[in-house]
Amino acid sequence: MKLSDKTKNLLGLMARMAAGAVFIYAGFLKATAPPEEFAYAIEAYEIFPQFIVTISSLAMPWTEIYLGIFLIFGLFTRITSMIMGLLFVFFELLILSAIIRGIPLANCGCFGSAHSNSASFELFQNLIILCFVFLAYKFGGKFSIDNWLKNKELSD
Protein backbone atom coordinates (compact mmCIF):
# COMPACT_ATOMS: atom_id res chain seq x y z
CA MET A 1 0.00 0.00 0.00
CA LYS A 2 1.43 3.31 -1.07
CA LEU A 3 0.73 6.36 1.07
CA SER A 4 -0.35 9.60 -0.57
CA ASP A 5 1.70 12.75 -0.06
CA LYS A 6 -1.12 14.24 2.01
CA THR A 7 -1.15 11.19 4.29
CA LYS A 8 2.63 11.28 4.65
CA ASN A 9 2.55 14.98 5.51
CA LEU A 10 -0.16 14.50 8.14
CA LEU A 11 1.64 11.47 9.56
CA GLY A 12 4.86 13.48 9.77
CA LEU A 13 3.09 16.37 11.49
CA MET A 14 1.38 14.10 14.03
CA ALA A 15 4.66 12.29 14.70
CA ARG A 16 6.44 15.63 15.22
CA MET A 17 3.75 16.74 17.66
CA ALA A 18 3.78 13.46 19.61
CA ALA A 19 7.57 13.12 19.90
CA GLY A 20 8.00 16.83 20.64
CA ALA A 21 5.33 16.77 23.33
CA VAL A 22 6.92 13.75 25.00
CA PHE A 23 10.31 15.48 25.07
CA ILE A 24 8.86 18.73 26.43
CA TYR A 25 6.91 16.84 29.10
CA ALA A 26 9.91 14.74 30.15
CA GLY A 27 12.18 17.79 30.23
CA PHE A 28 9.64 19.86 32.15
CA LEU A 29 9.24 17.20 34.85
CA LYS A 30 13.01 17.08 35.32
CA ALA A 31 13.53 20.85 35.11
CA THR A 32 10.94 21.60 37.79
CA ALA A 33 12.28 19.00 40.21
CA PRO A 34 15.49 19.34 42.18
CA PRO A 35 18.42 18.32 39.93
CA GLU A 36 19.57 15.87 42.60
CA GLU A 37 16.56 13.65 41.84
CA PHE A 38 17.56 13.22 38.20
CA ALA A 39 21.24 12.91 39.18
CA TYR A 40 20.31 10.01 41.47
CA ALA A 41 18.52 8.28 38.56
CA ILE A 42 21.60 8.74 36.35
CA GLU A 43 23.91 7.43 39.09
CA ALA A 44 21.80 4.27 39.34
CA TYR A 45 23.14 3.11 35.96
CA GLU A 46 26.64 2.84 37.50
CA ILE A 47 28.34 3.97 34.28
CA PHE A 48 29.09 7.69 34.46
CA PRO A 49 31.63 9.64 36.51
CA GLN A 50 30.23 12.22 38.91
CA PHE A 51 31.02 15.25 36.73
CA ILE A 52 29.00 13.74 33.84
CA VAL A 53 26.12 13.00 36.22
CA THR A 54 26.12 16.60 37.47
CA ILE A 55 26.33 18.16 34.00
CA SER A 56 23.67 15.81 32.61
CA SER A 57 21.25 16.41 35.46
CA LEU A 58 21.41 20.14 34.77
CA ALA A 59 21.59 20.15 30.96
CA MET A 60 19.39 17.25 29.84
CA PRO A 61 16.04 18.69 30.97
CA TRP A 62 16.59 21.90 29.01
CA THR A 63 17.99 20.03 26.03
CA GLU A 64 14.82 17.91 25.95
CA ILE A 65 12.57 20.98 26.24
CA TYR A 66 14.32 22.85 23.43
CA LEU A 67 14.47 19.83 21.13
CA GLY A 68 10.75 19.22 21.75
CA ILE A 69 9.88 22.83 20.94
CA PHE A 70 12.02 22.78 17.79
CA LEU A 71 10.39 19.56 16.62
CA ILE A 72 6.82 20.72 17.27
CA PHE A 73 7.35 23.94 15.35
CA GLY A 74 9.43 22.26 12.65
CA LEU A 75 12.57 24.28 13.19
CA PHE A 76 15.68 22.41 12.03
CA THR A 77 13.34 19.43 11.71
CA ARG A 78 15.74 16.90 10.24
CA ILE A 79 18.66 17.80 12.51
CA THR A 80 16.41 17.93 15.57
CA SER A 81 14.84 14.57 14.81
CA MET A 82 18.29 13.04 14.18
CA ILE A 83 19.53 14.29 17.56
CA MET A 84 16.37 13.03 19.25
CA GLY A 85 16.73 9.67 17.53
CA LEU A 86 20.33 9.35 18.68
CA LEU A 87 19.30 10.27 22.22
CA PHE A 88 16.57 7.63 22.23
CA VAL A 89 18.99 4.98 20.95
CA PHE A 90 21.39 6.03 23.73
CA PHE A 91 18.57 5.84 26.32
CA GLU A 92 17.63 2.38 25.05
CA LEU A 93 21.21 1.19 25.34
CA LEU A 94 21.45 2.56 28.89
CA ILE A 95 18.30 0.80 30.04
CA LEU A 96 19.30 -2.40 28.25
CA SER A 97 22.75 -2.33 29.85
CA ALA A 98 21.16 -1.99 33.30
CA ILE A 99 18.89 -4.96 32.59
CA ILE A 100 21.79 -7.09 31.30
CA ARG A 101 23.98 -6.18 34.30
CA GLY A 102 21.12 -6.95 36.70
CA ILE A 103 20.91 -3.42 38.09
CA PRO A 104 17.45 -2.87 39.57
CA LEU A 105 16.32 0.56 38.40
CA ALA A 106 13.88 2.10 40.85
CA ASN A 107 13.51 4.94 38.36
CA CYS A 108 15.07 5.07 34.89
CA GLY A 109 15.02 8.88 34.96
CA CYS A 110 13.05 9.11 31.73
CA PHE A 111 10.31 11.28 33.22
CA GLY A 112 12.04 12.50 36.34
CA SER A 113 10.99 11.05 39.66
CA ALA A 114 7.29 11.52 38.91
CA HIS A 115 6.99 8.30 36.92
CA SER A 116 8.38 4.91 37.73
CA ASN A 117 7.75 2.21 35.15
CA SER A 118 9.57 -1.07 34.75
CA ALA A 119 12.71 -1.03 32.63
CA SER A 120 11.13 -3.34 30.06
CA PHE A 121 8.11 -1.03 29.75
CA GLU A 122 10.44 1.94 29.25
CA LEU A 123 12.29 0.03 26.52
CA PHE A 124 9.02 -0.61 24.71
CA GLN A 125 7.77 2.94 25.21
CA ASN A 126 11.04 4.41 23.91
CA LEU A 127 10.84 2.22 20.80
CA ILE A 128 7.40 3.63 20.02
CA ILE A 129 8.64 7.20 20.49
CA LEU A 130 11.67 6.36 18.34
CA CYS A 131 9.23 5.36 15.57
CA PHE A 132 7.54 8.77 15.90
CA VAL A 133 10.94 10.46 15.67
CA PHE A 134 11.74 8.47 12.52
CA LEU A 135 8.40 9.47 10.95
CA ALA A 136 9.10 13.10 11.88
CA TYR A 137 12.50 12.83 10.20
CA LYS A 138 11.10 11.14 7.10
CA PHE A 139 7.83 13.03 6.58
CA GLY A 140 7.78 15.95 9.05
CA GLY A 141 8.98 18.78 6.84
CA LYS A 142 5.79 19.95 5.12
CA PHE A 143 3.93 21.85 7.87
CA SER A 144 7.01 23.40 9.46
CA ILE A 145 8.86 26.65 9.96
CA ASP A 146 11.62 25.11 7.83
CA ASN A 147 9.21 24.71 4.90
CA TRP A 148 7.77 28.19 5.42
CA LEU A 149 11.27 29.71 5.39
CA LYS A 150 12.21 27.73 2.29
CA ASN A 151 9.06 28.89 0.44
CA LYS A 152 9.59 32.49 1.58
CA GLU A 153 13.17 32.39 0.31
CA LEU A 154 12.02 31.04 -3.07
CA SER A 155 9.39 33.78 -3.42
CA ASP A 156 11.83 36.61 -2.71
PDB file of C-alpha atoms in Angstrom, residues 16 23 66-67 70-71 74-87 133 136-138 140-141 146:
ATOM      1  CA  ARG A  16       6.436  15.626  15.217  1.00  0.00           C
ATOM      2  CA  PHE A  23      10.311  15.479  25.068  1.00  0.00           C
ATOM      3  CA  TYR A  66      14.318  22.854  23.426  1.00  0.00           C
ATOM      4  CA  LEU A  67      14.466  19.828  21.129  1.00  0.00           C
ATOM      5  CA  PHE A  70      12.023  22.781  17.795  1.00  0.00           C
ATOM      6  CA  LEU A  71      10.391  19.562  16.623  1.00  0.00           C
ATOM      7  CA  GLY A  74       9.427  22.257  12.653  1.00  0.00           C
ATOM      8  CA  LEU A  75      12.567  24.281  13.191  1.00  0.00           C
ATOM      9  CA  PHE A  76      15.680  22.415  12.028  1.00  0.00           C
ATOM     10  CA  THR A  77      13.341  19.435  11.712  1.00  0.00           C
ATOM     11  CA  ARG A  78      15.740  16.899  10.243  1.00  0.00           C
ATOM     12  CA  ILE A  79      18.659  17.797  12.514  1.00  0.00           C
ATOM     13  CA  THR A  80      16.407  17.929  15.575  1.00  0.00           C
ATOM     14  CA  SER A  81      14.842  14.568  14.810  1.00  0.00           C
ATOM     15  CA  MET A  82      18.286  13.038  14.180  1.00  0.00           C
ATOM     16  CA  ILE A  83      19.533  14.289  17.558  1.00  0.00           C
ATOM     17  CA  MET A  84      16.368  13.027  19.249  1.00  0.00           C
ATOM     18  CA  GLY A  85      16.725   9.668  17.528  1.00  0.00           C
ATOM     19  CA  LEU A  86      20.329   9.349  18.684  1.00  0.00           C
ATOM     20  CA  LEU A  87      19.296  10.269  22.223  1.00  0.00           C
ATOM     21  CA  VAL A 133      10.940  10.460  15.669  1.00  0.00           C
ATOM     22  CA  ALA A 136       9.102  13.099  11.876  1.00  0.00           C
ATOM     23  CA  TYR A 137      12.503  12.832  10.197  1.00  0.00           C
ATOM     24  CA  LYS A 138      11.102  11.145   7.096  1.00  0.00           C
ATOM     25  CA  GLY A 140       7.776  15.953   9.045  1.00  0.00           C
ATOM     26  CA  GLY A 141       8.980  18.779   6.845  1.00  0.00           C
ATOM     27  CA  ASP A 146      11.616  25.107   7.831  1.00  0.00           C
TER      28      ASP A 146
END
